[in-house]
């Protein structure tokens, strides 16, 4: 069982010596930091890094939802890695679209799928475009669409 909650592990009912039972988060509030392993038998405790939210631009989310289940799951896992500040397993930079744009590459039995994203900003991971690759070279229309969304995003974020 994995406890989840606040910025780290979770909430569970605990009895601390000489205190009444209470609900307590591992890293916040209550009676201070408590080692949950001392009071529970089945709670894995691990620190969770701050995750950036994912923001889909234009029709990127609808396009991603059209991927087959296996490709969608793989993209979800890889975007989760990006949210945590890690690099996905298979990616390459796409500087032609814009500074900091990367491409996640996923292949399954039905074909090759790509997700163009931008993670250089501290506030979010921006998914610019999701598509199924139909030829060896990425089509100009896919690159142009991602570039247009990149420019629109840059205008929105500019102070």
mmCIF file of N, CA and C in Angstrom, residues 53-66 79 97 101 114-119 121 123-131 142 144-158:
data_model
loop_
_atom_site.group_PDB
_atom_site.id
_atom_site.type_symbol
_atom_site.label_atom_id
_atom_site.label_comp_id
_atom_site.label_asym_id
_atom_site.label_seq_id
_atom_site.Cartn_x
_atom_site.Cartn_y
_atom_site.Cartn_z
ATOM 1 N N UNK A 53 2.643 20.720 -13.943
ATOM 2 C CA UNK A 53 1.418 20.290 -14.637
ATOM 3 C C UNK A 53 1.680 20.211 -16.141
ATOM 4 N N UNK A 54 0.870 19.447 -16.835
ATOM 5 C CA UNK A 54 0.961 19.346 -18.297
ATOM 6 C C UNK A 54 -0.157 20.178 -18.891
ATOM 7 N N UNK A 55 0.194 21.026 -19.839
ATOM 8 C CA UNK A 55 -0.804 21.835 -20.538
ATOM 9 C C UNK A 55 -0.755 21.491 -22.018
ATOM 10 N N UNK A 56 -1.877 21.046 -22.559
ATOM 11 C CA UNK A 56 -1.972 20.689 -23.970
ATOM 12 C C UNK A 56 -2.416 21.902 -24.762
ATOM 13 N N UNK A 57 -1.719 22.175 -25.848
ATOM 14 C CA UNK A 57 -2.029 23.327 -26.693
ATOM 15 C C UNK A 57 -2.871 22.882 -27.889
ATOM 16 N N UNK A 58 -3.853 23.695 -28.240
ATOM 17 C CA UNK A 58 -4.687 23.399 -29.396
ATOM 18 C C UNK A 58 -5.386 22.053 -29.259
ATOM 19 N N UNK A 59 -5.294 21.245 -30.296
ATOM 20 C CA UNK A 59 -5.964 19.940 -30.321
ATOM 21 C C UNK A 59 -5.049 18.806 -29.862
ATOM 22 N N UNK A 60 -3.938 19.122 -29.215
ATOM 23 C CA UNK A 60 -2.953 18.094 -28.845
ATOM 24 C C UNK A 60 -3.555 16.991 -27.974
ATOM 25 N N UNK A 61 -4.397 17.338 -27.020
ATOM 26 C CA UNK A 61 -4.996 16.321 -26.153
ATOM 27 C C UNK A 61 -5.949 15.422 -26.946
ATOM 28 N N UNK A 62 -6.768 16.015 -27.784
ATOM 29 C CA UNK A 62 -7.684 15.221 -28.621
ATOM 30 C C UNK A 62 -6.890 14.313 -29.559
ATOM 31 N N UNK A 63 -5.792 14.823 -30.088
ATOM 32 C CA UNK A 63 -4.941 14.015 -30.968
ATOM 33 C C UNK A 63 -4.324 12.854 -30.200
ATOM 34 N N UNK A 64 -3.872 13.111 -28.982
ATOM 35 C CA UNK A 64 -3.286 12.061 -28.148
ATOM 36 C C UNK A 64 -4.326 10.989 -27.814
ATOM 37 N N UNK A 65 -5.546 11.398 -27.571
ATOM 38 C CA UNK A 65 -6.609 10.435 -27.247
ATOM 39 C C UNK A 65 -6.937 9.505 -28.411
ATOM 40 N N UNK A 66 -6.549 9.892 -29.619
ATOM 41 C CA UNK A 66 -6.765 9.030 -30.781
ATOM 42 C C UNK A 66 -5.662 7.976 -30.948
ATOM 43 N N UNK A 79 5.584 11.355 -20.326
ATOM 44 C CA UNK A 79 5.253 12.717 -19.893
ATOM 45 C C UNK A 79 5.366 12.845 -18.372
ATOM 46 N N UNK A 97 11.442 23.805 -34.632
ATOM 47 C CA UNK A 97 10.155 24.286 -34.138
ATOM 48 C C UNK A 97 10.361 25.468 -33.197
ATOM 49 N N UNK A 101 12.264 22.817 -27.666
ATOM 50 C CA UNK A 101 11.239 21.850 -28.067
ATOM 51 C C UNK A 101 11.890 20.482 -28.258
ATOM 52 N N UNK A 114 4.447 10.445 -32.213
ATOM 53 C CA UNK A 114 5.324 11.510 -31.740
ATOM 54 C C UNK A 114 4.529 12.510 -30.911
ATOM 55 N N UNK A 115 5.232 13.055 -29.905
ATOM 56 C CA UNK A 115 4.670 14.110 -29.062
ATOM 57 C C UNK A 115 5.723 15.206 -28.983
ATOM 58 N N UNK A 116 5.389 16.402 -29.448
ATOM 59 C CA UNK A 116 6.303 17.541 -29.375
ATOM 60 C C UNK A 116 5.926 18.355 -28.149
ATOM 61 N N UNK A 117 6.904 18.601 -27.293
ATOM 62 C CA UNK A 117 6.626 19.290 -26.040
ATOM 63 C C UNK A 117 7.723 20.287 -25.705
ATOM 64 N N UNK A 118 7.435 21.133 -24.744
ATOM 65 C CA UNK A 118 8.349 22.160 -24.274
ATOM 66 C C UNK A 118 8.332 22.128 -22.755
ATOM 67 N N UNK A 119 9.494 21.923 -22.140
ATOM 68 C CA UNK A 119 9.553 21.813 -20.678
ATOM 69 C C UNK A 119 10.558 22.779 -20.065
ATOM 70 N N UNK A 121 10.094 25.924 -19.229
ATOM 71 C CA UNK A 121 9.498 26.885 -18.306
ATOM 72 C C UNK A 121 9.212 26.211 -16.974
ATOM 73 N N UNK A 123 6.761 26.735 -14.895
ATOM 74 C CA UNK A 123 5.368 26.586 -14.486
ATOM 75 C C UNK A 123 4.653 25.367 -15.051
ATOM 76 N N UNK A 124 5.080 24.818 -16.203
ATOM 77 C CA UNK A 124 4.344 23.699 -16.802
ATOM 78 C C UNK A 124 5.155 23.028 -17.906
ATOM 79 N N UNK A 125 4.696 21.842 -18.274
ATOM 80 C CA UNK A 125 5.168 21.150 -19.475
ATOM 81 C C UNK A 125 4.098 21.417 -20.528
ATOM 82 N N UNK A 126 4.484 21.992 -21.646
ATOM 83 C CA UNK A 126 3.536 22.340 -22.696
ATOM 84 C C UNK A 126 3.644 21.323 -23.831
ATOM 85 N N UNK A 127 2.544 20.626 -24.100
ATOM 86 C CA UNK A 127 2.496 19.689 -25.219
ATOM 87 C C UNK A 127 1.967 20.461 -26.416
ATOM 88 N N UNK A 128 2.810 20.597 -27.433
ATOM 89 C CA UNK A 128 2.463 21.404 -28.590
ATOM 90 C C UNK A 128 1.686 20.612 -29.646
ATOM 91 N N UNK A 129 2.071 19.350 -29.852
ATOM 92 C CA UNK A 129 1.441 18.590 -30.938
ATOM 93 C C UNK A 129 1.664 17.104 -30.716
ATOM 94 N N UNK A 130 0.654 16.299 -31.030
ATOM 95 C CA UNK A 130 0.729 14.832 -30.970
ATOM 96 C C UNK A 130 0.274 14.299 -32.320
ATOM 97 N N UNK A 131 1.021 13.356 -32.886
ATOM 98 C CA UNK A 131 0.653 12.844 -34.201
ATOM 99 C C UNK A 131 1.251 11.466 -34.445
ATOM 100 N N UNK A 142 3.090 18.991 -39.861
ATOM 101 C CA UNK A 142 3.187 18.743 -38.415
ATOM 102 C C UNK A 142 4.166 19.713 -37.761
ATOM 103 N N UNK A 144 5.054 22.698 -38.921
ATOM 104 C CA UNK A 144 4.483 24.049 -38.999
ATOM 105 C C UNK A 144 3.434 24.277 -37.918
ATOM 106 N N UNK A 145 2.588 23.273 -37.688
ATOM 107 C CA UNK A 145 1.565 23.394 -36.648
ATOM 108 C C UNK A 145 2.213 23.552 -35.270
ATOM 109 N N UNK A 146 3.213 22.730 -34.979
ATOM 110 C CA UNK A 146 3.913 22.836 -33.686
ATOM 111 C C UNK A 146 4.610 24.182 -33.559
ATOM 112 N N UNK A 147 5.195 24.679 -34.638
ATOM 113 C CA UNK A 147 5.870 25.981 -34.602
ATOM 114 C C UNK A 147 4.876 27.113 -34.347
ATOM 115 N N UNK A 148 3.705 27.026 -34.972
ATOM 116 C CA UNK A 148 2.662 28.044 -34.753
ATOM 117 C C UNK A 148 2.210 28.041 -33.291
ATOM 118 N N UNK A 149 2.005 26.862 -32.719
ATOM 119 C CA UNK A 149 1.606 26.766 -31.311
ATOM 120 C C UNK A 149 2.724 27.255 -30.391
ATOM 121 N N UNK A 150 3.961 27.017 -30.765
ATOM 122 C CA UNK A 150 5.106 27.513 -29.994
ATOM 123 C C UNK A 150 5.107 29.046 -29.988
ATOM 124 N N UNK A 151 4.911 29.650 -31.159
ATOM 125 C CA UNK A 151 4.884 31.122 -31.244
ATOM 126 C C UNK A 151 3.718 31.698 -30.435
ATOM 127 N N UNK A 152 2.546 31.067 -30.524
ATOM 128 C CA UNK A 152 1.384 31.531 -29.752
ATOM 129 C C UNK A 152 1.662 31.448 -28.252
ATOM 130 N N UNK A 153 2.283 30.364 -27.831
ATOM 131 C CA UNK A 153 2.634 30.202 -26.412
ATOM 132 C C UNK A 153 3.631 31.274 -25.978
ATOM 133 N N UNK A 154 4.636 31.534 -26.802
ATOM 134 C CA UNK A 154 5.633 32.551 -26.473
ATOM 135 C C UNK A 154 4.978 33.925 -26.312
ATOM 136 N N UNK A 155 4.000 34.226 -27.159
ATOM 137 C CA UNK A 155 3.278 35.502 -27.046
ATOM 138 C C UNK A 155 2.481 35.571 -25.737
ATOM 139 N N UNK A 156 1.844 34.457 -25.370
ATOM 140 C CA UNK A 156 1.054 34.426 -24.126
ATOM 141 C C UNK A 156 1.919 34.596 -22.895
ATOM 142 N N UNK A 157 3.101 33.989 -22.913
ATOM 143 C CA UNK A 157 3.967 34.012 -21.735
ATOM 144 C C UNK A 157 4.824 35.248 -21.630
ATOM 145 N N UNK A 158 4.909 36.009 -22.716
ATOM 146 C CA UNK A 158 5.708 37.222 -22.713
ATOM 147 C C UNK A 158 5.061 38.268 -21.807
#
